[in-house]
């Protein structure tokens, strides 16, 4: 007889995207494709499409606490992630709940600014992430501008990326992945600094597309799913990179702006990685 809650379950704690391409929507689509059952705590609701974020509102703290309690009362979450957390008050609510409940390893995606330029986290919220949330994370996954904010330094090349990763690790994150999507180079270089201080680079060709909405959500959710399925951190990260690469390469034509990724592509055999 199969045991209740034996199926791999994940949790995303983030904001919604009415346009379906980023945030909780991208997280849940990714987790589904990666073989995990996903649950969600909605911290904020955005009015958003591929052209940008038109508006957003963070939810009442009481309702956020109740969502955490509902999930804890029924499921066995094996790995979780955070995304858009809006402001310092909401970061603190998330910190309190992550200390209260065991949802497995945390992947912290420190979402700050949307592709269209909207600020999704206040300056005070960034400080609260630095002071209180980073130390709870098994992995933190900043993009280059986010890593610059967290490490308080400028990133112009791969040496700078490594220096920033080391500074962020010193803040208490066990493993660090700095995503290279925002660099200018024709190659995209993602840096991974592991718990044991070793590091490696994940290199891929830059896909010439503006359809990159939700790339960060997608890679972090694929990693969370693989952790829930039992992978070690390095294998989960390598899988995440393959998954997001397939999803970027195999564009789907949706929306007029920064379009969403193709979350079916990886399972459809869509990642013919030449590098
Ligand atoms: N044009 C591109 N071609 C190939 N890979 C890309 C491209 N843009 C991003 N990536 C990859 O996508 C992943 C996410 O990187 P990125 O730096 O875009 O994160 P992000 O800014 O947090 O994403 P988002 O804010 O859209 O969720 C990384 O593995 C990165 O290398
Ligand atoms: C709710 C939510 N979470 C995250 C992002 C970041 O994604 P992107 O940088 O691609 O806009 C977003 N736009 N909206």
PDB file of C-alpha atoms and ligand atoms in Angstrom:
ATOM      1  CA  UNK A   1       0.000   0.000   0.000  1.00  0.00           C
ATOM      2  CA  UNK A   2       1.396   3.409  -0.918  1.00  0.00           C
ATOM      3  CA  UNK A   3       1.979   5.809   1.954  1.00  0.00           C
ATOM      4  CA  UNK A   4       0.172   9.169   2.174  1.00  0.00           C
ATOM      5  CA  UNK A   5       2.458  11.967   1.021  1.00  0.00           C
ATOM      6  CA  UNK A   6       5.069   9.650  -0.507  1.00  0.00           C
ATOM      7  CA  UNK A   7       4.905  11.629  -3.781  1.00  0.00           C
ATOM      8  CA  UNK A   8       7.546  14.407  -4.085  1.00  0.00           C
ATOM      9  CA  UNK A   9       5.985  17.722  -3.103  1.00  0.00           C
ATOM     10  CA  UNK A  10       7.353  21.266  -3.437  1.00  0.00           C
ATOM     11  CA  UNK A  11       6.362  24.737  -2.276  1.00  0.00           C
ATOM     12  CA  UNK A  12       6.799  28.106  -3.975  1.00  0.00           C
ATOM     13  CA  UNK A  13       6.461  31.266  -1.880  1.00  0.00           C
ATOM     14  CA  UNK A  14       6.189  34.185  -4.314  1.00  0.00           C
ATOM     15  CA  UNK A  15       3.999  36.509  -6.343  1.00  0.00           C
ATOM     16  CA  UNK A  16       1.525  35.670  -9.087  1.00  0.00           C
ATOM     17  CA  UNK A  17       1.854  36.792 -12.716  1.00  0.00           C
ATOM     18  CA  UNK A  18      -1.505  37.331 -14.432  1.00  0.00           C
ATOM     19  CA  UNK A  19       0.376  36.965 -17.737  1.00  0.00           C
ATOM     20  CA  UNK A  20       1.357  33.398 -16.847  1.00  0.00           C
ATOM     21  CA  UNK A  21       5.066  33.717 -17.690  1.00  0.00           C
ATOM     22  CA  UNK A  22       6.820  34.360 -14.384  1.00  0.00           C
ATOM     23  CA  UNK A  23       6.307  34.082 -10.632  1.00  0.00           C
ATOM     24  CA  UNK A  24       4.144  31.359  -9.169  1.00  0.00           C
ATOM     25  CA  UNK A  25       2.708  30.477 -12.586  1.00  0.00           C
ATOM     26  CA  UNK A  26       6.154  29.740 -14.058  1.00  0.00           C
ATOM     27  CA  UNK A  27       7.161  27.935 -10.869  1.00  0.00           C
ATOM     28  CA  UNK A  28       4.194  25.562 -10.875  1.00  0.00           C
ATOM     29  CA  UNK A  29       4.433  24.818 -14.611  1.00  0.00           C
ATOM     30  CA  UNK A  30       8.109  24.016 -14.196  1.00  0.00           C
ATOM     31  CA  UNK A  31       7.587  21.830 -11.125  1.00  0.00           C
ATOM     32  CA  UNK A  32       4.837  19.909 -12.925  1.00  0.00           C
ATOM     33  CA  UNK A  33       7.162  19.224 -15.872  1.00  0.00           C
ATOM     34  CA  UNK A  34       9.968  18.197 -13.512  1.00  0.00           C
ATOM     35  CA  UNK A  35       7.853  15.533 -11.813  1.00  0.00           C
ATOM     36  CA  UNK A  36       6.943  17.191  -8.516  1.00  0.00           C
ATOM     37  CA  UNK A  37       3.541  18.110  -7.083  1.00  0.00           C
ATOM     38  CA  UNK A  38       3.664  21.845  -6.359  1.00  0.00           C
ATOM     39  CA  UNK A  39       1.923  23.925  -3.713  1.00  0.00           C
ATOM     40  CA  UNK A  40       2.048  27.711  -3.331  1.00  0.00           C
ATOM     41  CA  UNK A  41       1.960  30.492  -0.767  1.00  0.00           C
ATOM     42  CA  UNK A  42       0.932  33.685  -2.572  1.00  0.00           C
ATOM     43  CA  UNK A  43       2.697  36.693  -1.054  1.00  0.00           C
ATOM     44  CA  UNK A  44       1.695  39.264  -3.688  1.00  0.00           C
ATOM     45  CA  UNK A  45      -0.615  39.529  -6.684  1.00  0.00           C
ATOM     46  CA  UNK A  46       0.613  41.349  -9.783  1.00  0.00           C
ATOM     47  CA  UNK A  47      -1.318  42.748 -12.729  1.00  0.00           C
ATOM     48  CA  UNK A  48       1.233  41.843 -15.368  1.00  0.00           C
ATOM     49  CA  UNK A  49       1.714  40.756 -18.974  1.00  0.00           C
ATOM     50  CA  UNK A  50       4.666  40.359 -21.332  1.00  0.00           C
ATOM     51  CA  UNK A  51       4.857  44.168 -21.682  1.00  0.00           C
ATOM     52  CA  UNK A  52       5.447  44.788 -17.975  1.00  0.00           C
ATOM     53  CA  UNK A  53       4.009  44.959 -14.479  1.00  0.00           C
ATOM     54  CA  UNK A  54       1.041  47.328 -14.408  1.00  0.00           C
ATOM     55  CA  UNK A  55       0.291  47.038 -10.678  1.00  0.00           C
ATOM     56  CA  UNK A  56       0.786  44.817  -7.638  1.00  0.00           C
ATOM     57  CA  UNK A  57      -0.370  44.412  -4.088  1.00  0.00           C
ATOM     58  CA  UNK A  58       1.058  42.322  -1.274  1.00  0.00           C
ATOM     59  CA  UNK A  59      -1.421  40.192   0.650  1.00  0.00           C
ATOM     60  CA  UNK A  60      -2.626  40.632   4.210  1.00  0.00           C
ATOM     61  CA  UNK A  61      -0.092  39.000   6.595  1.00  0.00           C
ATOM     62  CA  UNK A  62      -2.854  36.964   8.273  1.00  0.00           C
ATOM     63  CA  UNK A  63      -3.792  35.327   4.968  1.00  0.00           C
ATOM     64  CA  UNK A  64      -0.147  34.559   4.254  1.00  0.00           C
ATOM     65  CA  UNK A  65       0.285  32.894   7.646  1.00  0.00           C
ATOM     66  CA  UNK A  66      -2.884  30.881   7.018  1.00  0.00           C
ATOM     67  CA  UNK A  67      -1.571  29.629   3.683  1.00  0.00           C
ATOM     68  CA  UNK A  68       1.604  28.386   5.380  1.00  0.00           C
ATOM     69  CA  UNK A  69      -0.481  26.687   8.062  1.00  0.00           C
ATOM     70  CA  UNK A  70      -2.796  25.060   5.466  1.00  0.00           C
ATOM     71  CA  UNK A  71       0.156  23.620   3.571  1.00  0.00           C
ATOM     72  CA  UNK A  72       1.898  22.405   6.699  1.00  0.00           C
ATOM     73  CA  UNK A  73      -1.315  20.778   7.937  1.00  0.00           C
ATOM     74  CA  UNK A  74      -1.720  18.467   4.969  1.00  0.00           C
ATOM     75  CA  UNK A  75       1.397  18.006   2.850  1.00  0.00           C
ATOM     76  CA  UNK A  76       4.961  16.799   3.237  1.00  0.00           C
ATOM     77  CA  UNK A  77       7.014  19.433   1.426  1.00  0.00           C
ATOM     78  CA  UNK A  78      10.471  18.156   0.474  1.00  0.00           C
ATOM     79  CA  UNK A  79      11.943  21.373  -0.949  1.00  0.00           C
ATOM     80  CA  UNK A  80      10.797  24.984  -1.308  1.00  0.00           C
ATOM     81  CA  UNK A  81      11.689  28.286  -2.956  1.00  0.00           C
ATOM     82  CA  UNK A  82      11.028  31.973  -2.542  1.00  0.00           C
ATOM     83  CA  UNK A  83      10.506  34.485  -5.364  1.00  0.00           C
ATOM     84  CA  UNK A  84       8.901  37.948  -5.289  1.00  0.00           C
ATOM     85  CA  UNK A  85       8.458  39.007  -1.644  1.00  0.00           C
ATOM     86  CA  UNK A  86       7.488  42.702  -2.125  1.00  0.00           C
ATOM     87  CA  UNK A  87       8.771  44.424   1.037  1.00  0.00           C
ATOM     88  CA  UNK A  88      10.525  44.038   4.387  1.00  0.00           C
ATOM     89  CA  UNK A  89       7.351  43.182   6.302  1.00  0.00           C
ATOM     90  CA  UNK A  90       6.549  40.317   3.927  1.00  0.00           C
ATOM     91  CA  UNK A  91      10.123  39.037   3.893  1.00  0.00           C
ATOM     92  CA  UNK A  92       9.925  38.852   7.707  1.00  0.00           C
ATOM     93  CA  UNK A  93       6.620  36.948   7.587  1.00  0.00           C
ATOM     94  CA  UNK A  94       8.231  34.410   5.268  1.00  0.00           C
ATOM     95  CA  UNK A  95      11.308  34.139   7.517  1.00  0.00           C
ATOM     96  CA  UNK A  96       9.101  33.476  10.571  1.00  0.00           C
ATOM     97  CA  UNK A  97       7.148  30.744   8.776  1.00  0.00           C
ATOM     98  CA  UNK A  98      10.252  29.068   7.378  1.00  0.00           C
ATOM     99  CA  UNK A  99      11.615  28.911  10.934  1.00  0.00           C
ATOM    100  CA  UNK A 100       8.308  27.518  12.221  1.00  0.00           C
ATOM    101  CA  UNK A 101       7.761  24.739   9.658  1.00  0.00           C
ATOM    102  CA  UNK A 102      10.002  22.172   7.983  1.00  0.00           C
ATOM    103  CA  UNK A 103       9.615  22.541   4.219  1.00  0.00           C
ATOM    104  CA  UNK A 104      12.988  21.008   3.335  1.00  0.00           C
ATOM    105  CA  UNK A 105      15.888  22.860   1.683  1.00  0.00           C
ATOM    106  CA  UNK A 106      15.190  26.464   0.629  1.00  0.00           C
ATOM    107  CA  UNK A 107      16.199  27.828  -2.777  1.00  0.00           C
ATOM    108  CA  UNK A 108      16.154  31.637  -2.469  1.00  0.00           C
ATOM    109  CA  UNK A 109      15.556  33.475  -5.749  1.00  0.00           C
ATOM    110  CA  UNK A 110      16.071  37.093  -4.612  1.00  0.00           C
ATOM    111  CA  UNK A 111      13.702  38.683  -7.146  1.00  0.00           C
ATOM    112  CA  UNK A 112      14.197  42.462  -7.142  1.00  0.00           C
ATOM    113  CA  UNK A 113      13.382  44.001 -10.532  1.00  0.00           C
ATOM    114  CA  UNK A 114      11.194  42.545 -13.315  1.00  0.00           C
ATOM    115  CA  UNK A 115      12.479  42.330 -16.918  1.00  0.00           C
ATOM    116  CA  UNK A 116      10.243  45.309 -17.789  1.00  0.00           C
ATOM    117  CA  UNK A 117      11.869  47.435 -15.037  1.00  0.00           C
ATOM    118  CA  UNK A 118       9.272  47.296 -12.244  1.00  0.00           C
ATOM    119  CA  UNK A 119      10.645  47.120  -8.704  1.00  0.00           C
ATOM    120  CA  UNK A 120       9.208  43.972  -7.072  1.00  0.00           C
ATOM    121  CA  UNK A 121      11.102  44.316  -3.771  1.00  0.00           C
ATOM    122  CA  UNK A 122      11.610  47.494  -1.718  1.00  0.00           C
ATOM    123  CA  UNK A 123      15.111  48.614  -0.645  1.00  0.00           C
ATOM    124  CA  UNK A 124      14.283  47.691   2.960  1.00  0.00           C
ATOM    125  CA  UNK A 125      13.129  44.309   1.705  1.00  0.00           C
ATOM    126  CA  UNK A 126      16.578  43.746   0.191  1.00  0.00           C
ATOM    127  CA  UNK A 127      18.173  44.459   3.576  1.00  0.00           C
ATOM    128  CA  UNK A 128      15.816  42.043   5.342  1.00  0.00           C
ATOM    129  CA  UNK A 129      16.681  39.340   2.794  1.00  0.00           C
ATOM    130  CA  UNK A 130      20.391  39.992   3.426  1.00  0.00           C
ATOM    131  CA  UNK A 131      20.048  39.999   7.214  1.00  0.00           C
ATOM    132  CA  UNK A 132      17.439  37.291   7.838  1.00  0.00           C
ATOM    133  CA  UNK A 133      16.595  35.126   4.830  1.00  0.00           C
ATOM    134  CA  UNK A 134      19.937  34.392   3.167  1.00  0.00           C
ATOM    135  CA  UNK A 135      21.145  32.382   6.148  1.00  0.00           C
ATOM    136  CA  UNK A 136      18.140  30.036   5.891  1.00  0.00           C
ATOM    137  CA  UNK A 137      18.911  29.154   2.267  1.00  0.00           C
ATOM    138  CA  UNK A 138      20.509  25.991   0.956  1.00  0.00           C
ATOM    139  CA  UNK A 139      20.985  27.769  -2.384  1.00  0.00           C
ATOM    140  CA  UNK A 140      20.649  31.406  -3.447  1.00  0.00           C
ATOM    141  CA  UNK A 141      20.195  32.209  -7.162  1.00  0.00           C
ATOM    142  CA  UNK A 142      20.747  35.942  -7.884  1.00  0.00           C
ATOM    143  CA  UNK A 143      21.096  37.301 -11.411  1.00  0.00           C
ATOM    144  CA  UNK A 144      23.990  39.741 -11.974  1.00  0.00           C
ATOM    145  CA  UNK A 145      22.227  42.975 -10.820  1.00  0.00           C
ATOM    146  CA  UNK A 146      20.851  41.134  -7.765  1.00  0.00           C
ATOM    147  CA  UNK A 147      24.302  39.739  -6.911  1.00  0.00           C
ATOM    148  CA  UNK A 148      25.724  43.276  -7.194  1.00  0.00           C
ATOM    149  CA  UNK A 149      23.113  44.559  -4.725  1.00  0.00           C
ATOM    150  CA  UNK A 150      23.610  41.688  -2.274  1.00  0.00           C
ATOM    151  CA  UNK A 151      27.419  41.729  -2.355  1.00  0.00           C
ATOM    152  CA  UNK A 152      27.616  45.523  -2.697  1.00  0.00           C
ATOM    153  CA  UNK A 153      30.068  45.398  -5.603  1.00  0.00           C
ATOM    154  CA  UNK A 154      30.191  45.852  -9.359  1.00  0.00           C
ATOM    155  CA  UNK A 155      30.300  42.784 -11.624  1.00  0.00           C
ATOM    156  CA  UNK A 156      32.100  43.369 -14.934  1.00  0.00           C
ATOM    157  CA  UNK A 157      33.665  39.964 -15.570  1.00  0.00           C
ATOM    158  CA  UNK A 158      33.905  36.350 -14.368  1.00  0.00           C
ATOM    159  CA  UNK A 159      36.427  37.222 -11.621  1.00  0.00           C
ATOM    160  CA  UNK A 160      33.978  39.769 -10.220  1.00  0.00           C
ATOM    161  CA  UNK A 161      31.230  37.125 -10.301  1.00  0.00           C
ATOM    162  CA  UNK A 162      33.336  34.739  -8.233  1.00  0.00           C
ATOM    163  CA  UNK A 163      34.207  37.463  -5.736  1.00  0.00           C
ATOM    164  CA  UNK A 164      30.521  38.377  -5.361  1.00  0.00           C
ATOM    165  CA  UNK A 165      29.546  34.724  -4.926  1.00  0.00           C
ATOM    166  CA  UNK A 166      32.104  34.342  -2.124  1.00  0.00           C
ATOM    167  CA  UNK A 167      30.760  37.450  -0.376  1.00  0.00           C
ATOM    168  CA  UNK A 168      27.178  36.164  -0.642  1.00  0.00           C
ATOM    169  CA  UNK A 169      28.241  32.764   0.704  1.00  0.00           C
ATOM    170  CA  UNK A 170      29.834  34.527   3.689  1.00  0.00           C
ATOM    171  CA  UNK A 171      26.396  36.026   4.413  1.00  0.00           C
ATOM    172  CA  UNK A 172      25.172  32.506   5.199  1.00  0.00           C
ATOM    173  CA  UNK A 173      23.943  30.900   1.959  1.00  0.00           C
ATOM    174  CA  UNK A 174      25.246  27.320   1.696  1.00  0.00           C
ATOM    175  CA  UNK A 175      25.530  27.269  -2.105  1.00  0.00           C
ATOM    176  CA  UNK A 176      25.451  30.173  -4.574  1.00  0.00           C
ATOM    177  CA  UNK A 177      24.384  30.257  -8.235  1.00  0.00           C
ATOM    178  CA  UNK A 178      24.969  33.587 -10.008  1.00  0.00           C
ATOM    179  CA  UNK A 179      23.032  33.552 -13.290  1.00  0.00           C
ATOM    180  CA  UNK A 180      24.732  35.215 -16.241  1.00  0.00           C
ATOM    181  CA  UNK A 181      21.703  36.095 -18.368  1.00  0.00           C
ATOM    182  CA  UNK A 182      22.206  39.842 -17.835  1.00  0.00           C
ATOM    183  CA  UNK A 183      25.812  39.954 -19.088  1.00  0.00           C
ATOM    184  CA  UNK A 184      26.671  41.436 -22.491  1.00  0.00           C
ATOM    185  CA  UNK A 185      28.604  38.426 -23.784  1.00  0.00           C
ATOM    186  CA  UNK A 186      27.599  36.060 -26.608  1.00  0.00           C
ATOM    187  CA  UNK A 187      28.142  33.189 -24.219  1.00  0.00           C
ATOM    188  CA  UNK A 188      26.057  32.967 -21.087  1.00  0.00           C
ATOM    189  CA  UNK A 189      28.137  31.959 -18.069  1.00  0.00           C
ATOM    190  CA  UNK A 190      26.419  30.904 -14.853  1.00  0.00           C
ATOM    191  CA  UNK A 191      28.649  30.476 -11.800  1.00  0.00           C
ATOM    192  CA  UNK A 192      28.078  27.867  -9.090  1.00  0.00           C
ATOM    193  CA  UNK A 193      29.920  28.113  -5.772  1.00  0.00           C
ATOM    194  CA  UNK A 194      29.302  24.993  -3.716  1.00  0.00           C
ATOM    195  CA  UNK A 195      29.210  24.381   0.030  1.00  0.00           C
ATOM    196  CA  UNK A 196      32.681  22.794  -0.054  1.00  0.00           C
ATOM    197  CA  UNK A 197      34.098  26.060  -1.587  1.00  0.00           C
ATOM    198  CA  UNK A 198      34.640  24.447  -5.008  1.00  0.00           C
ATOM    199  CA  UNK A 199      33.121  26.212  -7.995  1.00  0.00           C
ATOM    200  CA  UNK A 200      32.241  25.518 -11.618  1.00  0.00           C
ATOM    201  CA  UNK A 201      30.825  27.378 -14.616  1.00  0.00           C
ATOM    202  CA  UNK A 202      27.808  26.448 -16.716  1.00  0.00           C
ATOM    203  CA  UNK A 203      28.326  27.802 -20.205  1.00  0.00           C
ATOM    204  CA  UNK A 204      25.797  28.090 -23.010  1.00  0.00           C
ATOM    205  CA  UNK A 205      25.277  30.067 -26.206  1.00  0.00           C
ATOM    206  CA  UNK A 206      23.197  33.202 -25.745  1.00  0.00           C
ATOM    207  CA  UNK A 207      19.868  32.717 -27.507  1.00  0.00           C
ATOM    208  CA  UNK A 208      19.019  35.868 -29.454  1.00  0.00           C
ATOM    209  CA  UNK A 209      15.493  36.407 -28.159  1.00  0.00           C
ATOM    210  CA  UNK A 210      13.479  38.834 -26.036  1.00  0.00           C
ATOM    211  CA  UNK A 211      11.290  35.897 -24.899  1.00  0.00           C
ATOM    212  CA  UNK A 212      13.056  35.436 -21.572  1.00  0.00           C
ATOM    213  CA  UNK A 213      10.289  36.233 -19.101  1.00  0.00           C
ATOM    214  CA  UNK A 214      10.585  33.982 -16.058  1.00  0.00           C
ATOM    215  CA  UNK A 215      14.003  32.440 -16.775  1.00  0.00           C
ATOM    216  CA  UNK A 216      15.087  32.838 -13.144  1.00  0.00           C
ATOM    217  CA  UNK A 217      11.840  31.404 -11.791  1.00  0.00           C
ATOM    218  CA  UNK A 218      12.154  28.474 -14.144  1.00  0.00           C
ATOM    219  CA  UNK A 219      15.721  27.470 -13.286  1.00  0.00           C
ATOM    220  CA  UNK A 220      15.139  27.797  -9.526  1.00  0.00           C
ATOM    221  CA  UNK A 221      11.901  25.777  -9.710  1.00  0.00           C
ATOM    222  CA  UNK A 222      13.567  23.014 -11.708  1.00  0.00           C
ATOM    223  CA  UNK A 223      16.305  22.856  -9.054  1.00  0.00           C
ATOM    224  CA  UNK A 224      13.735  22.709  -6.219  1.00  0.00           C
ATOM    225  CA  UNK A 225      11.891  19.895  -7.998  1.00  0.00           C
ATOM    226  CA  UNK A 226      15.032  17.824  -8.423  1.00  0.00           C
ATOM    227  CA  UNK A 227      15.987  18.364  -4.773  1.00  0.00           C
ATOM    228  CA  UNK A 228      12.501  17.109  -3.825  1.00  0.00           C
ATOM    229  CA  UNK A 229      13.060  14.070  -6.041  1.00  0.00           C
ATOM    230  CA  UNK A 230      16.291  13.287  -4.171  1.00  0.00           C
ATOM    231  CA  UNK A 231      19.084  14.764  -6.316  1.00  0.00           C
ATOM    232  CA  UNK A 232      22.172  16.222  -4.655  1.00  0.00           C
ATOM    233  CA  UNK A 233      22.677  19.990  -5.088  1.00  0.00           C
ATOM    234  CA  UNK A 234      25.147  19.804  -7.992  1.00  0.00           C
ATOM    235  CA  UNK A 235      22.999  17.389 -10.022  1.00  0.00           C
ATOM    236  CA  UNK A 236      19.881  19.458  -9.340  1.00  0.00           C
ATOM    237  CA  UNK A 237      21.606  22.652 -10.564  1.00  0.00           C
ATOM    238  CA  UNK A 238      22.915  20.971 -13.739  1.00  0.00           C
ATOM    239  CA  UNK A 239      19.426  19.660 -14.456  1.00  0.00           C
ATOM    240  CA  UNK A 240      17.960  23.135 -13.869  1.00  0.00           C
ATOM    241  CA  UNK A 241      20.354  24.656 -16.397  1.00  0.00           C
ATOM    242  CA  UNK A 242      19.445  22.057 -19.052  1.00  0.00           C
ATOM    243  CA  UNK A 243      15.758  22.568 -18.362  1.00  0.00           C
ATOM    244  CA  UNK A 244      15.837  26.369 -18.693  1.00  0.00           C
ATOM    245  CA  UNK A 245      18.056  26.255 -21.759  1.00  0.00           C
ATOM    246  CA  UNK A 246      15.570  24.030 -23.582  1.00  0.00           C
ATOM    247  CA  UNK A 247      12.742  26.329 -22.481  1.00  0.00           C
ATOM    248  CA  UNK A 248      14.535  29.452 -23.847  1.00  0.00           C
ATOM    249  CA  UNK A 249      15.694  27.886 -27.129  1.00  0.00           C
ATOM    250  CA  UNK A 250      12.295  26.561 -28.150  1.00  0.00           C
ATOM    251  CA  UNK A 251      10.420  29.836 -28.245  1.00  0.00           C
ATOM    252  CA  UNK A 252       6.643  29.968 -28.231  1.00  0.00           C
ATOM    253  CA  UNK A 253       4.895  33.025 -29.721  1.00  0.00           C
ATOM    254  CA  UNK A 254       2.840  34.461 -26.852  1.00  0.00           C
ATOM    255  CA  UNK A 255       2.403  38.173 -26.113  1.00  0.00           C
ATOM    256  CA  UNK A 256       3.922  41.350 -27.601  1.00  0.00           C
ATOM    257  CA  UNK A 257       6.868  41.851 -25.240  1.00  0.00           C
ATOM    258  CA  UNK A 258       9.169  39.695 -23.106  1.00  0.00           C
ATOM    259  CA  UNK A 259       7.321  36.468 -23.881  1.00  0.00           C
ATOM    260  CA  UNK A 260       7.168  33.387 -21.659  1.00  0.00           C
ATOM    261  CA  UNK A 261       9.343  30.293 -21.971  1.00  0.00           C
ATOM    262  CA  UNK A 262       8.422  26.926 -23.428  1.00  0.00           C
ATOM    263  CA  UNK A 263       8.037  24.756 -20.333  1.00  0.00           C
ATOM    264  CA  UNK A 264       7.226  21.665 -22.412  1.00  0.00           C
ATOM    265  CA  UNK A 265      10.474  21.762 -24.366  1.00  0.00           C
ATOM    266  CA  UNK A 266      12.742  19.793 -22.041  1.00  0.00           C
ATOM    267  CA  UNK A 267      10.431  16.780 -21.849  1.00  0.00           C
ATOM    268  CA  UNK A 268       9.771  17.023 -25.575  1.00  0.00           C
ATOM    269  CA  UNK A 269      13.515  16.486 -26.115  1.00  0.00           C
ATOM    270  CA  UNK A 270      14.113  20.114 -27.035  1.00  0.00           C
ATOM    271  CA  UNK A 271      17.593  20.718 -25.626  1.00  0.00           C
ATOM    272  CA  UNK A 272      20.201  19.924 -28.245  1.00  0.00           C
ATOM    273  CA  UNK A 273      23.013  21.582 -26.393  1.00  0.00           C
ATOM    274  CA  UNK A 274      25.939  22.021 -28.803  1.00  0.00           C
ATOM    275  CA  UNK A 275      28.446  23.641 -26.400  1.00  0.00           C
TER     276      UNK A 275
HETATM  277  N1  LIG B   1      19.305  34.884 -23.882  1.00  0.00           N
HETATM  278  C1  LIG B   1      19.661  33.807 -23.188  1.00  0.00           C
HETATM  279  N2  LIG B   1      20.199  32.727 -23.805  1.00  0.00           N
HETATM  280  C2  LIG B   1      20.552  31.623 -23.128  1.00  0.00           C
HETATM  281  N3  LIG B   1      20.406  31.500 -21.798  1.00  0.00           N
HETATM  282  C3  LIG B   1      19.868  32.532 -21.101  1.00  0.00           C
HETATM  283  C4  LIG B   1      19.473  33.737 -21.765  1.00  0.00           C
HETATM  284  N4  LIG B   1      18.952  34.588 -20.833  1.00  0.00           N
HETATM  285  C5  LIG B   1      19.032  33.932 -19.664  1.00  0.00           C
HETATM  286  N5  LIG B   1      19.585  32.709 -19.812  1.00  0.00           N
HETATM  287  C6  LIG B   1      19.778  31.698 -18.757  1.00  0.00           C
HETATM  288  O1  LIG B   1      18.578  31.652 -17.992  1.00  0.00           O
HETATM  289  C7  LIG B   1      18.880  31.452 -16.616  1.00  0.00           C
HETATM  290  C8  LIG B   1      18.315  32.615 -15.802  1.00  0.00           C
HETATM  291  O2  LIG B   1      19.194  33.714 -15.970  1.00  0.00           O
HETATM  292  P1  LIG B   1      18.805  35.232 -15.846  1.00  0.00           P
HETATM  293  O3  LIG B   1      20.074  35.953 -15.605  1.00  0.00           O
HETATM  294  O4  LIG B   1      17.979  35.619 -17.016  1.00  0.00           O
HETATM  295  O5  LIG B   1      17.892  35.199 -14.536  1.00  0.00           O
HETATM  296  P2  LIG B   1      16.845  36.248 -14.028  1.00  0.00           P
HETATM  297  O6  LIG B   1      17.214  37.610 -14.482  1.00  0.00           O
HETATM  298  O7  LIG B   1      16.700  36.034 -12.584  1.00  0.00           O
HETATM  299  O8  LIG B   1      15.528  35.809 -14.734  1.00  0.00           O
HETATM  300  P3  LIG B   1      14.038  36.432 -14.556  1.00  0.00           P
HETATM  301  O9  LIG B   1      14.189  37.692 -13.780  1.00  0.00           O
HETATM  302  O10 LIG B   1      13.573  36.615 -15.967  1.00  0.00           O
HETATM  303  O11 LIG B   1      13.228  35.423 -13.876  1.00  0.00           O
HETATM  304  C9  LIG B   1      20.393  31.315 -16.537  1.00  0.00           C
HETATM  305  O12 LIG B   1      20.745  29.948 -16.587  1.00  0.00           O
HETATM  306  C10 LIG B   1      20.873  32.063 -17.767  1.00  0.00           C
HETATM  307  O13 LIG B   1      22.115  31.614 -18.195  1.00  0.00           O
HETATM  308  C1  LIG B   2       5.492  37.703  -9.800  1.00  0.00           C
HETATM  309  C2  LIG B   2       6.794  37.836 -10.500  1.00  0.00           C
HETATM  310  N1  LIG B   2       7.863  37.160 -10.040  1.00  0.00           N
HETATM  311  C3  LIG B   2       9.045  37.261 -10.660  1.00  0.00           C
HETATM  312  C4  LIG B   2       9.197  38.055 -11.781  1.00  0.00           C
HETATM  313  C5  LIG B   2      10.552  38.187 -12.453  1.00  0.00           C
HETATM  314  O1  LIG B   2      10.556  37.736 -13.781  1.00  0.00           O
HETATM  315  P1  LIG B   2      11.103  38.645 -14.970  1.00  0.00           P
HETATM  316  O2  LIG B   2      12.417  39.246 -14.528  1.00  0.00           O
HETATM  317  O3  LIG B   2      11.256  37.738 -16.130  1.00  0.00           O
HETATM  318  O4  LIG B   2      10.101  39.744 -15.209  1.00  0.00           O
HETATM  319  C6  LIG B   2       8.052  38.737 -12.244  1.00  0.00           C
HETATM  320  N2  LIG B   2       8.097  39.538 -13.330  1.00  0.00           N
HETATM  321  N3  LIG B   2       6.875  38.614 -11.582  1.00  0.00           N
END
